[in-house]
């Protein structure tokens, strides 16, 4: 029997263990949009979104109806309870930070102007640990942070919750963008000793161009032309870790079910199958058999019957075949 992912997720998230403890999704630095990978589980989940700079937070009201619960915390998230802190509002809301931009280092890069501080304001601050306690939330299943230099610091502030987090998303930098920031090397060293494995590492780039140094010798048009032909250099990375489930507290029916669904979202079918087998051996819950059946279904070559009964799959198959033939012709 053909199993659809939405039907499978509906069964999983209506399991008593996940009704009693819905998944908690934590988004630090939520300006711009909430995590795309959360769309399929949003209606079952509690989302906690932090962002002190609300210039790009209009989307939140539209997204609120998608979640079982949505908590918006318009405070600076820190690793200590200091009541209030200076916050640097930059030309781009996506670069605003508790940390001061390192303008000397940033001057070597084309996007330096985005980090120019337009205003320094005092805003209410709260530690991540206290913010979660105030919301009566004592666990985090998916941690996502783009805090402009403090991702690792804030992850550490969760204390024991770190070890029970299933997915952890970070966006640290290679370059010196902020003074005193957590950089990629710090994250990699720390997570190497944690019960996680590295799933994703996607670099982001910008052009290394010190515009002020170029202006005496090039016109604005010439600088634009140089910018057009200059390849991006790596400046940051979107890094995702998945818990290895070796910690005994995660070896429960709830965590195995949630680990399976998160792994399916990330298309980590091998790990999802491993968790499903472990969950089945532990609980004999037939849901794990359904998860295994879905994995077998989605990873095997589609049959004629599957294509006819699933128009989306048929469309994708046809498009892939056309693209393959075009590629051969070219």
Short mmCIF file of C-alpha atoms in Angstrom, two decimals:
data_model
loop_
_atom_site.label_atom_id
_atom_site.label_comp_id
_atom_site.label_asym_id
_atom_site.label_seq_id
_atom_site.Cartn_x
_atom_site.Cartn_y
_atom_site.Cartn_z
CA UNK A 1 0.00 0.00 0.00
CA UNK A 2 1.28 3.47 -0.94
CA UNK A 3 1.97 5.62 2.12
CA UNK A 4 1.99 9.42 1.78
CA UNK A 5 4.36 11.41 3.98
CA UNK A 6 1.57 13.67 5.32
CA UNK A 7 -0.49 10.65 6.37
CA UNK A 8 2.53 9.08 8.06
CA UNK A 9 3.39 12.29 9.94
CA UNK A 10 -0.22 12.67 11.05
CA UNK A 11 -0.12 9.21 12.62
CA UNK A 12 3.26 9.81 14.26
CA UNK A 13 2.37 13.19 15.76
CA UNK A 14 -0.91 11.90 17.08
CA UNK A 15 0.92 9.28 19.10
CA UNK A 16 0.27 9.86 22.85
CA UNK A 17 3.97 10.53 23.56
CA UNK A 18 4.05 13.39 21.05
CA UNK A 19 0.67 14.78 22.03
CA UNK A 20 1.90 14.95 25.63
CA UNK A 21 5.27 16.40 24.54
CA UNK A 22 4.91 18.15 21.17
CA UNK A 23 8.10 18.91 19.25
CA UNK A 24 9.73 22.19 20.29
CA UNK A 25 11.39 24.19 17.50
CA UNK A 26 13.69 27.01 18.58
CA UNK A 27 14.54 29.82 16.14
CA UNK A 28 17.05 32.48 17.23
CA UNK A 29 17.39 35.37 14.82
CA UNK A 30 14.09 34.74 13.06
CA UNK A 31 14.12 37.86 10.83
CA UNK A 32 13.17 37.12 7.26
CA UNK A 33 11.53 33.72 7.53
CA UNK A 34 11.09 30.66 9.66
CA UNK A 35 12.91 27.45 8.79
CA UNK A 36 11.65 25.87 5.54
CA UNK A 37 12.25 22.37 6.94
CA UNK A 38 9.62 23.01 9.60
CA UNK A 39 6.66 23.44 7.25
CA UNK A 40 5.60 19.77 7.29
CA UNK A 41 5.60 19.53 11.10
CA UNK A 42 4.56 23.08 12.05
CA UNK A 43 0.93 22.30 12.85
CA UNK A 44 2.01 19.74 15.43
CA UNK A 45 4.80 21.82 16.97
CA UNK A 46 5.57 24.55 19.48
CA UNK A 47 7.81 27.21 17.95
CA UNK A 48 9.80 29.73 19.99
CA UNK A 49 11.12 32.57 17.81
CA UNK A 50 13.59 35.18 19.06
CA UNK A 51 14.56 38.43 17.36
CA UNK A 52 15.20 41.80 18.97
CA UNK A 53 15.34 43.58 15.59
CA UNK A 54 11.74 43.46 14.36
CA UNK A 55 12.25 45.37 11.10
CA UNK A 56 11.84 42.15 9.10
CA UNK A 57 9.40 40.31 11.34
CA UNK A 58 6.14 41.10 9.50
CA UNK A 59 6.02 37.54 8.19
CA UNK A 60 5.52 36.21 11.73
CA UNK A 61 1.80 36.96 11.86
CA UNK A 62 1.25 35.01 8.64
CA UNK A 63 3.24 32.06 9.94
CA UNK A 64 1.61 31.99 13.39
CA UNK A 65 -1.45 30.10 12.14
CA UNK A 66 0.78 27.30 10.87
CA UNK A 67 1.99 26.26 14.32
CA UNK A 68 0.28 24.52 17.17
CA UNK A 69 1.78 27.27 19.33
CA UNK A 70 4.05 30.19 18.41
CA UNK A 71 5.89 32.21 21.05
CA UNK A 72 7.66 35.38 19.88
CA UNK A 73 10.31 36.77 22.22
CA UNK A 74 11.36 40.31 21.23
CA UNK A 75 14.37 40.42 23.50
CA UNK A 76 18.09 40.06 23.05
CA UNK A 77 19.04 36.48 23.79
CA UNK A 78 22.22 36.22 25.87
CA UNK A 79 24.03 33.63 27.96
CA UNK A 80 23.42 35.54 31.20
CA UNK A 81 20.55 37.39 32.88
CA UNK A 82 21.63 41.03 32.60
CA UNK A 83 18.20 42.63 32.18
CA UNK A 84 19.20 44.82 29.25
CA UNK A 85 22.06 45.15 26.78
CA UNK A 86 23.33 47.34 23.97
CA UNK A 87 22.13 46.16 20.57
CA UNK A 88 23.73 47.29 17.31
CA UNK A 89 21.17 48.06 14.60
CA UNK A 90 22.98 47.77 11.28
CA UNK A 91 22.05 48.92 7.79
CA UNK A 92 20.78 45.40 7.11
CA UNK A 93 18.49 43.93 9.79
CA UNK A 94 20.06 40.55 9.08
CA UNK A 95 23.43 41.82 10.36
CA UNK A 96 22.17 43.44 13.60
CA UNK A 97 23.79 41.92 16.65
CA UNK A 98 24.52 42.09 20.34
CA UNK A 99 28.16 42.13 19.23
CA UNK A 100 29.86 45.11 17.67
CA UNK A 101 30.77 44.67 14.00
CA UNK A 102 34.51 44.43 13.31
CA UNK A 103 34.61 47.23 10.75
CA UNK A 104 38.37 47.03 10.20
CA UNK A 105 38.16 43.39 9.09
CA UNK A 106 34.88 43.86 7.23
CA UNK A 107 36.35 46.66 5.09
CA UNK A 108 38.04 43.96 2.97
CA UNK A 109 34.65 42.68 1.82
CA UNK A 110 32.09 43.92 -0.67
CA UNK A 111 29.21 43.70 1.81
CA UNK A 112 30.91 45.83 4.50
CA UNK A 113 28.26 48.57 4.22
CA UNK A 114 25.56 46.16 5.41
CA UNK A 115 27.27 46.02 8.80
CA UNK A 116 27.43 49.78 9.34
CA UNK A 117 25.84 50.57 12.69
CA UNK A 118 22.97 53.01 12.23
CA UNK A 119 22.03 53.12 15.87
CA UNK A 120 23.01 51.54 19.16
CA UNK A 121 20.03 51.04 21.43
CA UNK A 122 19.38 49.54 24.81
CA UNK A 123 16.99 46.60 24.66
CA UNK A 124 15.63 44.15 27.23
CA UNK A 125 17.73 41.00 27.37
CA UNK A 126 17.14 37.50 28.62
CA UNK A 127 19.18 34.32 28.80
CA UNK A 128 18.01 31.46 26.65
CA UNK A 129 17.74 29.25 29.71
CA UNK A 130 15.44 31.75 31.50
CA UNK A 131 13.35 32.44 28.39
CA UNK A 132 12.56 28.74 28.05
CA UNK A 133 11.85 28.44 31.77
CA UNK A 134 9.43 31.40 31.59
CA UNK A 135 7.55 29.55 28.84
CA UNK A 136 7.56 26.32 30.89
CA UNK A 137 9.57 24.60 28.17
CA UNK A 138 12.15 22.16 29.48
CA UNK A 139 13.32 20.55 26.22
CA UNK A 140 14.29 21.61 22.69
CA UNK A 141 14.05 19.19 19.76
CA UNK A 142 15.29 21.37 16.89
CA UNK A 143 17.70 24.23 17.60
CA UNK A 144 18.27 26.79 14.88
CA UNK A 145 20.37 29.89 15.43
CA UNK A 146 21.53 32.74 13.22
CA UNK A 147 22.41 35.12 16.03
CA UNK A 148 25.23 36.94 14.25
CA UNK A 149 28.20 35.65 16.19
CA UNK A 150 26.69 33.93 19.23
CA UNK A 151 25.28 30.63 17.95
CA UNK A 152 27.59 28.38 19.94
CA UNK A 153 27.38 30.51 23.08
CA UNK A 154 23.59 30.27 23.06
CA UNK A 155 23.59 26.54 22.35
CA UNK A 156 25.82 26.03 25.38
CA UNK A 157 23.41 28.11 27.47
CA UNK A 158 20.80 25.36 27.14
CA UNK A 159 22.82 23.22 29.56
CA UNK A 160 21.68 19.59 29.55
CA UNK A 161 19.09 20.36 26.86
CA UNK A 162 21.95 20.37 24.34
CA UNK A 163 22.43 16.64 24.68
CA UNK A 164 18.75 15.88 24.03
CA UNK A 165 18.37 18.16 21.01
CA UNK A 166 17.80 16.09 17.87
CA UNK A 167 18.78 18.65 15.20
CA UNK A 168 21.05 21.68 15.67
CA UNK A 169 21.45 24.33 12.94
CA UNK A 170 24.15 27.00 13.17
CA UNK A 171 25.42 29.77 10.89
CA UNK A 172 28.91 30.75 12.08
CA UNK A 173 31.54 32.62 10.08
CA UNK A 174 35.04 32.08 8.80
CA UNK A 175 35.93 35.78 8.79
CA UNK A 176 36.08 38.34 11.60
CA UNK A 177 32.66 39.98 11.20
CA UNK A 178 31.99 40.75 14.89
CA UNK A 179 34.21 41.39 17.85
CA UNK A 180 34.34 38.38 20.16
CA UNK A 181 32.19 36.14 17.95
CA UNK A 182 31.94 32.35 17.88
CA UNK A 183 33.59 31.23 14.65
CA UNK A 184 33.40 28.01 12.67
CA UNK A 185 36.56 26.59 14.21
CA UNK A 186 35.05 27.05 17.70
CA UNK A 187 31.85 25.25 16.73
CA UNK A 188 33.62 22.33 15.05
CA UNK A 189 35.93 21.81 18.02
CA UNK A 190 33.04 21.89 20.50
CA UNK A 191 30.68 19.65 18.57
CA UNK A 192 33.43 17.09 17.98
CA UNK A 193 33.04 16.14 21.65
CA UNK A 194 29.23 16.17 21.60
CA UNK A 195 26.89 13.25 20.73
CA UNK A 196 26.18 14.57 17.22
CA UNK A 197 27.24 13.82 13.67
CA UNK A 198 27.72 16.42 10.96
CA UNK A 199 24.95 16.31 8.35
CA UNK A 200 25.23 19.55 6.42
CA UNK A 201 27.94 22.09 5.66
CA UNK A 202 26.98 24.66 3.02
CA UNK A 203 29.25 27.66 2.62
CA UNK A 204 28.03 31.17 1.93
CA UNK A 205 30.18 33.70 0.13
CA UNK A 206 30.96 37.29 -0.65
CA UNK A 207 33.48 39.11 -2.81
CA UNK A 208 36.75 40.11 -1.21
CA UNK A 209 36.90 43.72 -2.38
CA UNK A 210 38.09 46.64 -0.30
CA UNK A 211 36.03 49.29 -2.06
CA UNK A 212 37.66 52.35 -0.36
CA UNK A 213 41.08 51.14 -1.55
CA UNK A 214 39.84 50.80 -5.11
CA UNK A 215 38.09 54.15 -5.51
CA UNK A 216 41.25 56.26 -6.16
CA UNK A 217 42.08 54.12 -9.21
CA UNK A 218 38.72 52.97 -10.54
CA UNK A 219 35.44 54.65 -11.44
CA UNK A 220 32.19 53.45 -9.87
CA UNK A 221 31.32 51.75 -13.17
CA UNK A 222 34.67 49.97 -13.26
CA UNK A 223 34.22 48.84 -9.65
CA UNK A 224 30.80 47.43 -10.56
CA UNK A 225 32.37 45.56 -13.46
CA UNK A 226 35.08 44.10 -11.21
CA UNK A 227 32.36 43.09 -8.74
CA UNK A 228 30.43 41.35 -11.52
CA UNK A 229 33.39 39.17 -12.54
CA UNK A 230 34.80 38.45 -9.06
CA UNK A 231 34.05 35.01 -7.63
CA UNK A 232 32.69 34.76 -4.09
CA UNK A 233 35.00 33.62 -1.32
CA UNK A 234 33.74 31.53 1.62
CA UNK A 235 32.76 33.73 4.57
CA UNK A 236 30.28 31.63 6.55
CA UNK A 237 28.51 28.29 6.55
CA UNK A 238 25.12 26.81 7.32
CA UNK A 239 26.01 23.83 9.49
CA UNK A 240 23.59 21.12 10.61
CA UNK A 241 24.22 18.42 13.21
CA UNK A 242 22.06 15.39 13.98
CA UNK A 243 22.08 13.68 17.35
CA UNK A 244 23.60 10.18 17.22
CA UNK A 245 21.03 8.84 19.77
CA UNK A 246 23.70 7.16 21.87
CA UNK A 247 22.56 9.08 24.96
CA UNK A 248 20.26 6.80 26.94
CA UNK A 249 17.66 9.53 27.56
CA UNK A 250 16.95 9.68 23.80
CA UNK A 251 16.34 5.95 23.55
CA UNK A 252 12.59 6.24 24.11
CA UNK A 253 9.51 5.80 21.97
CA UNK A 254 8.96 9.57 21.66
CA UNK A 255 12.51 10.42 20.65
CA UNK A 256 12.79 7.55 18.19
CA UNK A 257 9.54 8.62 16.49
CA UNK A 258 10.63 12.25 16.35
CA UNK A 259 14.14 11.34 15.22
CA UNK A 260 12.63 9.31 12.36
CA UNK A 261 10.42 12.17 11.17
CA UNK A 262 13.20 14.77 11.35
CA UNK A 263 15.54 12.44 9.47
CA UNK A 264 12.90 11.88 6.78
CA UNK A 265 12.52 15.66 6.39
CA UNK A 266 16.27 15.90 5.81
CA UNK A 267 16.16 12.88 3.47
CA UNK A 268 18.48 10.93 5.74
CA UNK A 269 16.70 7.67 4.97
CA UNK A 270 19.49 5.42 6.21
CA UNK A 271 19.56 7.03 9.65
CA UNK A 272 15.74 7.16 9.79
CA UNK A 273 15.70 3.40 9.12
CA UNK A 274 18.28 2.81 11.85
CA UNK A 275 16.19 4.74 14.37
CA UNK A 276 13.00 2.96 13.27
CA UNK A 277 14.61 -0.46 13.77
CA UNK A 278 15.82 0.56 17.22
CA UNK A 279 12.38 1.95 18.10
CA UNK A 280 10.66 -1.21 16.89
CA UNK A 281 12.98 -3.43 18.91
CA UNK A 282 12.37 -1.30 22.00
CA UNK A 283 8.58 -0.84 21.81
CA UNK A 284 7.07 -3.14 19.14
CA UNK A 285 5.07 -0.07 18.02
CA UNK A 286 3.66 -0.72 14.52
CA UNK A 287 4.33 2.92 13.59
CA UNK A 288 7.98 2.04 13.20
CA UNK A 289 7.00 -0.66 10.70
CA UNK A 290 5.07 1.98 8.74
CA UNK A 291 8.13 4.23 8.77
CA UNK A 292 10.27 1.39 7.47
CA UNK A 293 7.69 0.64 4.78
CA UNK A 294 7.67 4.31 3.74
CA UNK A 295 11.48 4.33 3.49
CA UNK A 296 11.42 1.22 1.29
CA UNK A 297 8.72 2.83 -0.83
CA UNK A 298 10.41 6.20 -1.31
CA UNK A 299 13.86 4.75 -2.04
CA UNK A 300 12.89 2.12 -4.61
CA UNK A 301 12.52 2.72 -8.33
CA UNK A 302 8.91 3.81 -8.97
CA UNK A 303 6.58 1.28 -10.63
CA UNK A 304 3.91 2.08 -13.23
CA UNK A 305 1.21 1.77 -10.55
CA UNK A 306 3.02 4.17 -8.24
CA UNK A 307 3.40 6.75 -11.01
CA UNK A 308 -0.28 6.54 -11.99
CA UNK A 309 -1.51 6.86 -8.40
CA UNK A 310 0.91 9.69 -7.57
CA UNK A 311 0.72 12.51 -10.17
CA UNK A 312 3.46 14.54 -8.44
CA UNK A 313 5.85 11.60 -8.66
CA UNK A 314 4.91 11.03 -12.31
CA UNK A 315 5.50 14.71 -13.13
CA UNK A 316 8.91 14.65 -11.43
CA UNK A 317 9.85 11.44 -13.27
CA UNK A 318 8.88 12.93 -16.66
CA UNK A 319 10.76 16.18 -16.00
CA UNK A 320 13.87 14.30 -14.90
CA UNK A 321 13.79 12.18 -18.05
CA UNK A 322 13.41 15.26 -20.29
CA UNK A 323 16.27 17.04 -18.51
CA UNK A 324 18.48 13.96 -18.85
CA UNK A 325 17.85 13.74 -22.60
CA UNK A 326 18.50 17.48 -23.05
CA UNK A 327 21.75 17.09 -21.17
CA UNK A 328 22.79 14.23 -23.47
CA UNK A 329 21.97 16.35 -26.54
CA UNK A 330 24.02 19.26 -25.25
#
